[in-house]
Amino acid sequence: AEYMGEREMNNVTMMEEMHQSQGDQSQVPAFLTKTYDIVDDPNSDSIISWGPSGDTFVIHDANEFCSSILSSHFKHNNLASFVRQLNIYGFQKVGSKHMWEFRHERFLRGHRDHLVFIKRKTPVKRMWQGGGSFEGHREAILAEILQLKQRQELLEVNLLQVMNTNDSLWNDLVTCKQQLRDTQDNIQKVLYFMMNVYHATDDPRNLPGGPTDSTPQA
């Protein structure tokens, strides 16, 4: 009887969640729905896609993600801002071979209806209020440590973007230098050609019908 009671309670909980997910879809923040649609779009799998198990998503090409996807869906191309939003909603960066892989227990392939259960995290300041118990302080400290870790990840994102920008500027500089050398070579060739033409026309012997070095025979 005890087992049946526990199972019935679990069924009630599942039914309540199903009812909530069906009734509150309009309350899902636009950031979550846009992110889900982007990840779920097979046309952009080379840039961003679900992980193999469907409980994570991976950004494969950060540069292309910023330039083509963020700019068209979120009206900005800042990867750090996107990661900051993920952190606000409780996503965690996964330590794997992929540099940009994130997960949330409710962000799952094939379960768009679960987005309604993803909530913004409670700010740390609220945790400090409402009592001075050791447990409350411990949770607040852990939350602050998590925020520091997330800030570190954002700094890593910013550093990567700066490095990519520097690489791009360096490549542009190398290209400009090569173009300058090519232009200088072309100028030298034109000047050399003009000097040859000038000397040829300055000598009457090189003109059509002009005198030659031969002298009349006696």
mmCIF file with all atom_site columns, C-alpha atoms in Angstrom, residues 64-210:
data_model
loop_
_atom_site.group_PDB
_atom_site.id
_atom_site.type_symbol
_atom_site.label_atom_id
_atom_site.label_alt_id
_atom_site.label_comp_id
_atom_site.label_asym_id
_atom_site.label_entity_id
_atom_site.label_seq_id
_atom_site.pdbx_PDB_ins_code
_atom_site.Cartn_x
_atom_site.Cartn_y
_atom_site.Cartn_z
_atom_site.occupancy
_atom_site.B_iso_or_equiv
_atom_site.pdbx_formal_charge
_atom_site.auth_seq_id
_atom_site.auth_comp_id
_atom_site.auth_asym_id
_atom_site.auth_atom_id
_atom_site.pdbx_PDB_model_num
ATOM 1   C CA . GLU A 1 64  ? 30.089 31.845 -37.332 1.00 0.00 ? 64  GLU A CA 1
ATOM 2   C CA . PHE A 1 65  ? 27.601 31.545 -34.465 1.00 0.00 ? 65  PHE A CA 1
ATOM 3   C CA . CYS A 1 66  ? 28.213 35.171 -33.499 1.00 0.00 ? 66  CYS A CA 1
ATOM 4   C CA . SER A 1 67  ? 28.209 36.605 -37.023 1.00 0.00 ? 67  SER A CA 1
ATOM 5   C CA . SER A 1 68  ? 25.296 34.716 -38.598 1.00 0.00 ? 68  SER A CA 1
ATOM 6   C CA . ILE A 1 69  ? 23.033 33.395 -35.824 1.00 0.00 ? 69  ILE A CA 1
ATOM 7   C CA . LEU A 1 70  ? 23.268 35.786 -32.881 1.00 0.00 ? 70  LEU A CA 1
ATOM 8   C CA . SER A 1 71  ? 23.072 38.832 -35.144 1.00 0.00 ? 71  SER A CA 1
ATOM 9   C CA . SER A 1 72  ? 19.895 37.576 -36.858 1.00 0.00 ? 72  SER A CA 1
ATOM 10  C CA . HIS A 1 73  ? 18.036 36.212 -33.816 1.00 0.00 ? 73  HIS A CA 1
ATOM 11  C CA . PHE A 1 74  ? 19.156 38.420 -30.925 1.00 0.00 ? 74  PHE A CA 1
ATOM 12  C CA . LYS A 1 75  ? 20.200 41.646 -32.705 1.00 0.00 ? 75  LYS A CA 1
ATOM 13  C CA . HIS A 1 76  ? 23.739 41.416 -31.332 1.00 0.00 ? 76  HIS A CA 1
ATOM 14  C CA . ASN A 1 77  ? 26.824 39.296 -31.995 1.00 0.00 ? 77  ASN A CA 1
ATOM 15  C CA . ASN A 1 78  ? 28.296 39.112 -28.517 1.00 0.00 ? 78  ASN A CA 1
ATOM 16  C CA . LEU A 1 79  ? 28.949 35.545 -27.370 1.00 0.00 ? 79  LEU A CA 1
ATOM 17  C CA . ALA A 1 80  ? 29.628 36.712 -23.814 1.00 0.00 ? 80  ALA A CA 1
ATOM 18  C CA . SER A 1 81  ? 26.139 38.231 -23.570 1.00 0.00 ? 81  SER A CA 1
ATOM 19  C CA . PHE A 1 82  ? 24.609 34.979 -24.809 1.00 0.00 ? 82  PHE A CA 1
ATOM 20  C CA . VAL A 1 83  ? 26.546 32.936 -22.242 1.00 0.00 ? 83  VAL A CA 1
ATOM 21  C CA . ARG A 1 84  ? 25.556 35.414 -19.517 1.00 0.00 ? 84  ARG A CA 1
ATOM 22  C CA . GLN A 1 85  ? 21.887 34.835 -20.362 1.00 0.00 ? 85  GLN A CA 1
ATOM 23  C CA . LEU A 1 86  ? 22.413 31.082 -20.199 1.00 0.00 ? 86  LEU A CA 1
ATOM 24  C CA . ASN A 1 87  ? 23.913 31.469 -16.733 1.00 0.00 ? 87  ASN A CA 1
ATOM 25  C CA . ILE A 1 88  ? 20.940 33.550 -15.594 1.00 0.00 ? 88  ILE A CA 1
ATOM 26  C CA . TYR A 1 89  ? 18.623 30.669 -16.478 1.00 0.00 ? 89  TYR A CA 1
ATOM 27  C CA . GLY A 1 90  ? 20.750 28.059 -14.749 1.00 0.00 ? 90  GLY A CA 1
ATOM 28  C CA . PHE A 1 91  ? 22.561 26.509 -17.708 1.00 0.00 ? 91  PHE A CA 1
ATOM 29  C CA . GLN A 1 92  ? 25.944 25.014 -16.903 1.00 0.00 ? 92  GLN A CA 1
ATOM 30  C CA . LYS A 1 93  ? 29.010 24.773 -19.066 1.00 0.00 ? 93  LYS A CA 1
ATOM 31  C CA . VAL A 1 94  ? 29.940 21.134 -19.534 1.00 0.00 ? 94  VAL A CA 1
ATOM 32  C CA . GLY A 1 95  ? 33.575 20.092 -19.200 1.00 0.00 ? 95  GLY A CA 1
ATOM 33  C CA . SER A 1 96  ? 34.047 18.062 -22.357 1.00 0.00 ? 96  SER A CA 1
ATOM 34  C CA . LYS A 1 97  ? 36.082 18.000 -25.556 1.00 0.00 ? 97  LYS A CA 1
ATOM 35  C CA . HIS A 1 98  ? 33.779 20.698 -26.908 1.00 0.00 ? 98  HIS A CA 1
ATOM 36  C CA . MET A 1 99  ? 34.785 24.156 -25.740 1.00 0.00 ? 99  MET A CA 1
ATOM 37  C CA . TRP A 1 100 ? 31.226 25.532 -25.766 1.00 0.00 ? 100 TRP A CA 1
ATOM 38  C CA . GLU A 1 101 ? 28.846 22.844 -24.527 1.00 0.00 ? 101 GLU A CA 1
ATOM 39  C CA . PHE A 1 102 ? 25.991 23.691 -22.164 1.00 0.00 ? 102 PHE A CA 1
ATOM 40  C CA . ARG A 1 103 ? 23.258 21.774 -20.362 1.00 0.00 ? 103 ARG A CA 1
ATOM 41  C CA . HIS A 1 104 ? 20.110 22.291 -18.331 1.00 0.00 ? 104 HIS A CA 1
ATOM 42  C CA . GLU A 1 105 ? 18.064 19.432 -16.928 1.00 0.00 ? 105 GLU A CA 1
ATOM 43  C CA . ARG A 1 106 ? 14.936 20.848 -18.588 1.00 0.00 ? 106 ARG A CA 1
ATOM 44  C CA . PHE A 1 107 ? 16.507 21.810 -21.925 1.00 0.00 ? 107 PHE A CA 1
ATOM 45  C CA . LEU A 1 108 ? 16.079 18.548 -23.836 1.00 0.00 ? 108 LEU A CA 1
ATOM 46  C CA . ARG A 1 109 ? 15.797 17.494 -27.449 1.00 0.00 ? 109 ARG A CA 1
ATOM 47  C CA . GLY A 1 110 ? 12.202 16.682 -28.325 1.00 0.00 ? 110 GLY A CA 1
ATOM 48  C CA . HIS A 1 111 ? 10.830 18.340 -25.165 1.00 0.00 ? 111 HIS A CA 1
ATOM 49  C CA . ARG A 1 112 ? 10.208 21.960 -26.089 1.00 0.00 ? 112 ARG A CA 1
ATOM 50  C CA . ASP A 1 113 ? 7.282  21.905 -23.638 1.00 0.00 ? 113 ASP A CA 1
ATOM 51  C CA . HIS A 1 114 ? 9.768  21.593 -20.746 1.00 0.00 ? 114 HIS A CA 1
ATOM 52  C CA . LEU A 1 115 ? 11.014 25.142 -21.299 1.00 0.00 ? 115 LEU A CA 1
ATOM 53  C CA . VAL A 1 116 ? 8.226  26.394 -19.044 1.00 0.00 ? 116 VAL A CA 1
ATOM 54  C CA . PHE A 1 117 ? 10.043 24.852 -16.060 1.00 0.00 ? 117 PHE A CA 1
ATOM 55  C CA . ILE A 1 118 ? 13.273 26.803 -16.660 1.00 0.00 ? 118 ILE A CA 1
ATOM 56  C CA . LYS A 1 119 ? 13.328 29.801 -14.337 1.00 0.00 ? 119 LYS A CA 1
ATOM 57  C CA . ARG A 1 120 ? 15.697 32.661 -13.707 1.00 0.00 ? 120 ARG A CA 1
ATOM 58  C CA . LYS A 1 121 ? 18.045 32.021 -10.812 1.00 0.00 ? 121 LYS A CA 1
ATOM 59  C CA . THR A 1 122 ? 17.413 33.748 -7.504  1.00 0.00 ? 122 THR A CA 1
ATOM 60  C CA . PRO A 1 123 ? 19.953 36.528 -6.869  1.00 0.00 ? 123 PRO A CA 1
ATOM 61  C CA . VAL A 1 124 ? 22.450 35.868 -4.107  1.00 0.00 ? 124 VAL A CA 1
ATOM 62  C CA . LYS A 1 125 ? 21.319 38.891 -2.079  1.00 0.00 ? 125 LYS A CA 1
ATOM 63  C CA . ARG A 1 126 ? 17.911 37.320 -1.516  1.00 0.00 ? 126 ARG A CA 1
ATOM 64  C CA . MET A 1 127 ? 19.517 34.183 -0.105  1.00 0.00 ? 127 MET A CA 1
ATOM 65  C CA . TRP A 1 128 ? 21.250 36.201 2.584   1.00 0.00 ? 128 TRP A CA 1
ATOM 66  C CA . GLN A 1 129 ? 17.914 37.621 3.717   1.00 0.00 ? 129 GLN A CA 1
ATOM 67  C CA . GLY A 1 130 ? 15.353 35.846 5.841   1.00 0.00 ? 130 GLY A CA 1
ATOM 68  C CA . GLY A 1 131 ? 17.451 34.236 8.542   1.00 0.00 ? 131 GLY A CA 1
ATOM 69  C CA . GLY A 1 132 ? 20.997 33.755 9.709   1.00 0.00 ? 132 GLY A CA 1
ATOM 70  C CA . SER A 1 133 ? 21.144 29.961 9.707   1.00 0.00 ? 133 SER A CA 1
ATOM 71  C CA . PHE A 1 134 ? 24.368 28.224 8.786   1.00 0.00 ? 134 PHE A CA 1
ATOM 72  C CA . GLU A 1 135 ? 22.606 26.420 5.935   1.00 0.00 ? 135 GLU A CA 1
ATOM 73  C CA . GLY A 1 136 ? 21.407 29.715 4.480   1.00 0.00 ? 136 GLY A CA 1
ATOM 74  C CA . HIS A 1 137 ? 24.889 31.227 4.641   1.00 0.00 ? 137 HIS A CA 1
ATOM 75  C CA . ARG A 1 138 ? 26.408 28.099 3.130   1.00 0.00 ? 138 ARG A CA 1
ATOM 76  C CA . GLU A 1 139 ? 24.002 28.208 0.179   1.00 0.00 ? 139 GLU A CA 1
ATOM 77  C CA . ALA A 1 140 ? 24.750 31.887 -0.357  1.00 0.00 ? 140 ALA A CA 1
ATOM 78  C CA . ILE A 1 141 ? 28.507 31.261 -0.345  1.00 0.00 ? 141 ILE A CA 1
ATOM 79  C CA . LEU A 1 142 ? 28.139 28.391 -2.807  1.00 0.00 ? 142 LEU A CA 1
ATOM 80  C CA . ALA A 1 143 ? 26.025 30.611 -5.037  1.00 0.00 ? 143 ALA A CA 1
ATOM 81  C CA . GLU A 1 144 ? 28.681 33.336 -4.957  1.00 0.00 ? 144 GLU A CA 1
ATOM 82  C CA . ILE A 1 145 ? 31.354 30.781 -5.866  1.00 0.00 ? 145 ILE A CA 1
ATOM 83  C CA . LEU A 1 146 ? 29.196 29.659 -8.792  1.00 0.00 ? 146 LEU A CA 1
ATOM 84  C CA . GLN A 1 147 ? 28.817 33.243 -9.942  1.00 0.00 ? 147 GLN A CA 1
ATOM 85  C CA . LEU A 1 148 ? 32.571 33.748 -9.762  1.00 0.00 ? 148 LEU A CA 1
ATOM 86  C CA . LYS A 1 149 ? 33.035 30.633 -11.899 1.00 0.00 ? 149 LYS A CA 1
ATOM 87  C CA . GLN A 1 150 ? 30.527 31.947 -14.412 1.00 0.00 ? 150 GLN A CA 1
ATOM 88  C CA . ARG A 1 151 ? 32.317 35.289 -14.534 1.00 0.00 ? 151 ARG A CA 1
ATOM 89  C CA . GLN A 1 152 ? 35.538 33.429 -15.218 1.00 0.00 ? 152 GLN A CA 1
ATOM 90  C CA . GLU A 1 153 ? 33.857 31.651 -18.124 1.00 0.00 ? 153 GLU A CA 1
ATOM 91  C CA . LEU A 1 154 ? 32.648 34.990 -19.481 1.00 0.00 ? 154 LEU A CA 1
ATOM 92  C CA . LEU A 1 155 ? 36.183 36.340 -19.270 1.00 0.00 ? 155 LEU A CA 1
ATOM 93  C CA . GLU A 1 156 ? 37.353 33.306 -21.228 1.00 0.00 ? 156 GLU A CA 1
ATOM 94  C CA . VAL A 1 157 ? 34.724 34.061 -23.868 1.00 0.00 ? 157 VAL A CA 1
ATOM 95  C CA . ASN A 1 158 ? 35.836 37.691 -24.081 1.00 0.00 ? 158 ASN A CA 1
ATOM 96  C CA . LEU A 1 159 ? 39.474 36.650 -24.292 1.00 0.00 ? 159 LEU A CA 1
ATOM 97  C CA . LEU A 1 160 ? 38.696 34.246 -27.131 1.00 0.00 ? 160 LEU A CA 1
ATOM 98  C CA . GLN A 1 161 ? 36.872 36.976 -29.031 1.00 0.00 ? 161 GLN A CA 1
ATOM 99  C CA . VAL A 1 162 ? 39.776 39.394 -28.547 1.00 0.00 ? 162 VAL A CA 1
ATOM 100 C CA . MET A 1 163 ? 42.234 36.739 -29.744 1.00 0.00 ? 163 MET A CA 1
ATOM 101 C CA . ASN A 1 164 ? 40.096 36.032 -32.798 1.00 0.00 ? 164 ASN A CA 1
ATOM 102 C CA . THR A 1 165 ? 39.871 39.764 -33.520 1.00 0.00 ? 165 THR A CA 1
ATOM 103 C CA . ASN A 1 166 ? 43.646 40.143 -33.191 1.00 0.00 ? 166 ASN A CA 1
ATOM 104 C CA . ASP A 1 167 ? 44.186 37.189 -35.523 1.00 0.00 ? 167 ASP A CA 1
ATOM 105 C CA . SER A 1 168 ? 41.843 38.755 -38.055 1.00 0.00 ? 168 SER A CA 1
ATOM 106 C CA . LEU A 1 169 ? 43.596 42.137 -37.816 1.00 0.00 ? 169 LEU A CA 1
ATOM 107 C CA . TRP A 1 170 ? 46.993 40.469 -38.171 1.00 0.00 ? 170 TRP A CA 1
ATOM 108 C CA . ASN A 1 171 ? 45.845 38.601 -41.276 1.00 0.00 ? 171 ASN A CA 1
ATOM 109 C CA . ASP A 1 172 ? 44.501 41.846 -42.724 1.00 0.00 ? 172 ASP A CA 1
ATOM 110 C CA . LEU A 1 173 ? 47.837 43.541 -42.020 1.00 0.00 ? 173 LEU A CA 1
ATOM 111 C CA . VAL A 1 174 ? 49.770 40.752 -43.746 1.00 0.00 ? 174 VAL A CA 1
ATOM 112 C CA . THR A 1 175 ? 47.436 40.980 -46.737 1.00 0.00 ? 175 THR A CA 1
ATOM 113 C CA . CYS A 1 176 ? 47.844 44.770 -46.936 1.00 0.00 ? 176 CYS A CA 1
ATOM 114 C CA . LYS A 1 177 ? 51.630 44.453 -46.796 1.00 0.00 ? 177 LYS A CA 1
ATOM 115 C CA . GLN A 1 178 ? 51.582 41.919 -49.636 1.00 0.00 ? 178 GLN A CA 1
ATOM 116 C CA . GLN A 1 179 ? 49.305 44.155 -51.700 1.00 0.00 ? 179 GLN A CA 1
ATOM 117 C CA . LEU A 1 180 ? 51.637 47.095 -51.053 1.00 0.00 ? 180 LEU A CA 1
ATOM 118 C CA . ARG A 1 181 ? 54.643 45.077 -52.234 1.00 0.00 ? 181 ARG A CA 1
ATOM 119 C CA . ASP A 1 182 ? 52.756 43.989 -55.340 1.00 0.00 ? 182 ASP A CA 1
ATOM 120 C CA . THR A 1 183 ? 51.794 47.572 -56.079 1.00 0.00 ? 183 THR A CA 1
ATOM 121 C CA . GLN A 1 184 ? 55.373 48.751 -55.645 1.00 0.00 ? 184 GLN A CA 1
ATOM 122 C CA . ASP A 1 185 ? 56.595 46.015 -57.994 1.00 0.00 ? 185 ASP A CA 1
ATOM 123 C CA . ASN A 1 186 ? 54.049 47.040 -60.605 1.00 0.00 ? 186 ASN A CA 1
ATOM 124 C CA . ILE A 1 187 ? 55.106 50.683 -60.312 1.00 0.00 ? 187 ILE A CA 1
ATOM 125 C CA . GLN A 1 188 ? 58.750 49.689 -60.806 1.00 0.00 ? 188 GLN A CA 1
ATOM 126 C CA . LYS A 1 189 ? 57.838 47.658 -63.887 1.00 0.00 ? 189 LYS A CA 1
ATOM 127 C CA . VAL A 1 190 ? 55.867 50.579 -65.384 1.00 0.00 ? 190 VAL A CA 1
ATOM 128 C CA . LEU A 1 191 ? 58.735 53.003 -64.720 1.00 0.00 ? 191 LEU A CA 1
ATOM 129 C CA . TYR A 1 192 ? 61.247 50.605 -66.236 1.00 0.00 ? 192 TYR A CA 1
ATOM 130 C CA . PHE A 1 193 ? 59.066 50.185 -69.315 1.00 0.00 ? 193 PHE A CA 1
ATOM 131 C CA . MET A 1 194 ? 58.607 53.959 -69.708 1.00 0.00 ? 194 MET A CA 1
ATOM 132 C CA . MET A 1 195 ? 62.364 54.548 -69.397 1.00 0.00 ? 195 MET A CA 1
ATOM 133 C CA . ASN A 1 196 ? 63.031 51.996 -72.122 1.00 0.00 ? 196 ASN A CA 1
ATOM 134 C CA . VAL A 1 197 ? 60.437 53.630 -74.364 1.00 0.00 ? 197 VAL A CA 1
ATOM 135 C CA . TYR A 1 198 ? 61.887 57.073 -73.670 1.00 0.00 ? 198 TYR A CA 1
ATOM 136 C CA . HIS A 1 199 ? 65.431 56.018 -74.523 1.00 0.00 ? 199 HIS A CA 1
ATOM 137 C CA . ALA A 1 200 ? 64.238 54.265 -77.665 1.00 0.00 ? 200 ALA A CA 1
ATOM 138 C CA . THR A 1 201 ? 62.438 57.360 -78.989 1.00 0.00 ? 201 THR A CA 1
ATOM 139 C CA . ASP A 1 202 ? 65.250 59.702 -77.947 1.00 0.00 ? 202 ASP A CA 1
ATOM 140 C CA . ASP A 1 203 ? 67.722 57.917 -80.242 1.00 0.00 ? 203 ASP A CA 1
ATOM 141 C CA . PRO A 1 204 ? 66.901 58.744 -83.945 1.00 0.00 ? 204 PRO A CA 1
ATOM 142 C CA . ARG A 1 205 ? 68.423 55.474 -85.026 1.00 0.00 ? 205 ARG A CA 1
ATOM 143 C CA . ASN A 1 206 ? 65.572 53.629 -83.281 1.00 0.00 ? 206 ASN A CA 1
ATOM 144 C CA . LEU A 1 207 ? 62.873 55.601 -85.147 1.00 0.00 ? 207 LEU A CA 1
ATOM 145 C CA . PRO A 1 208 ? 61.358 54.263 -88.376 1.00 0.00 ? 208 PRO A CA 1
ATOM 146 C CA . GLY A 1 209 ? 63.239 55.725 -91.378 1.00 0.00 ? 209 GLY A CA 1
ATOM 147 C CA . GLY A 1 210 ? 65.916 57.221 -89.188 1.00 0.00 ? 210 GLY A CA 1
#
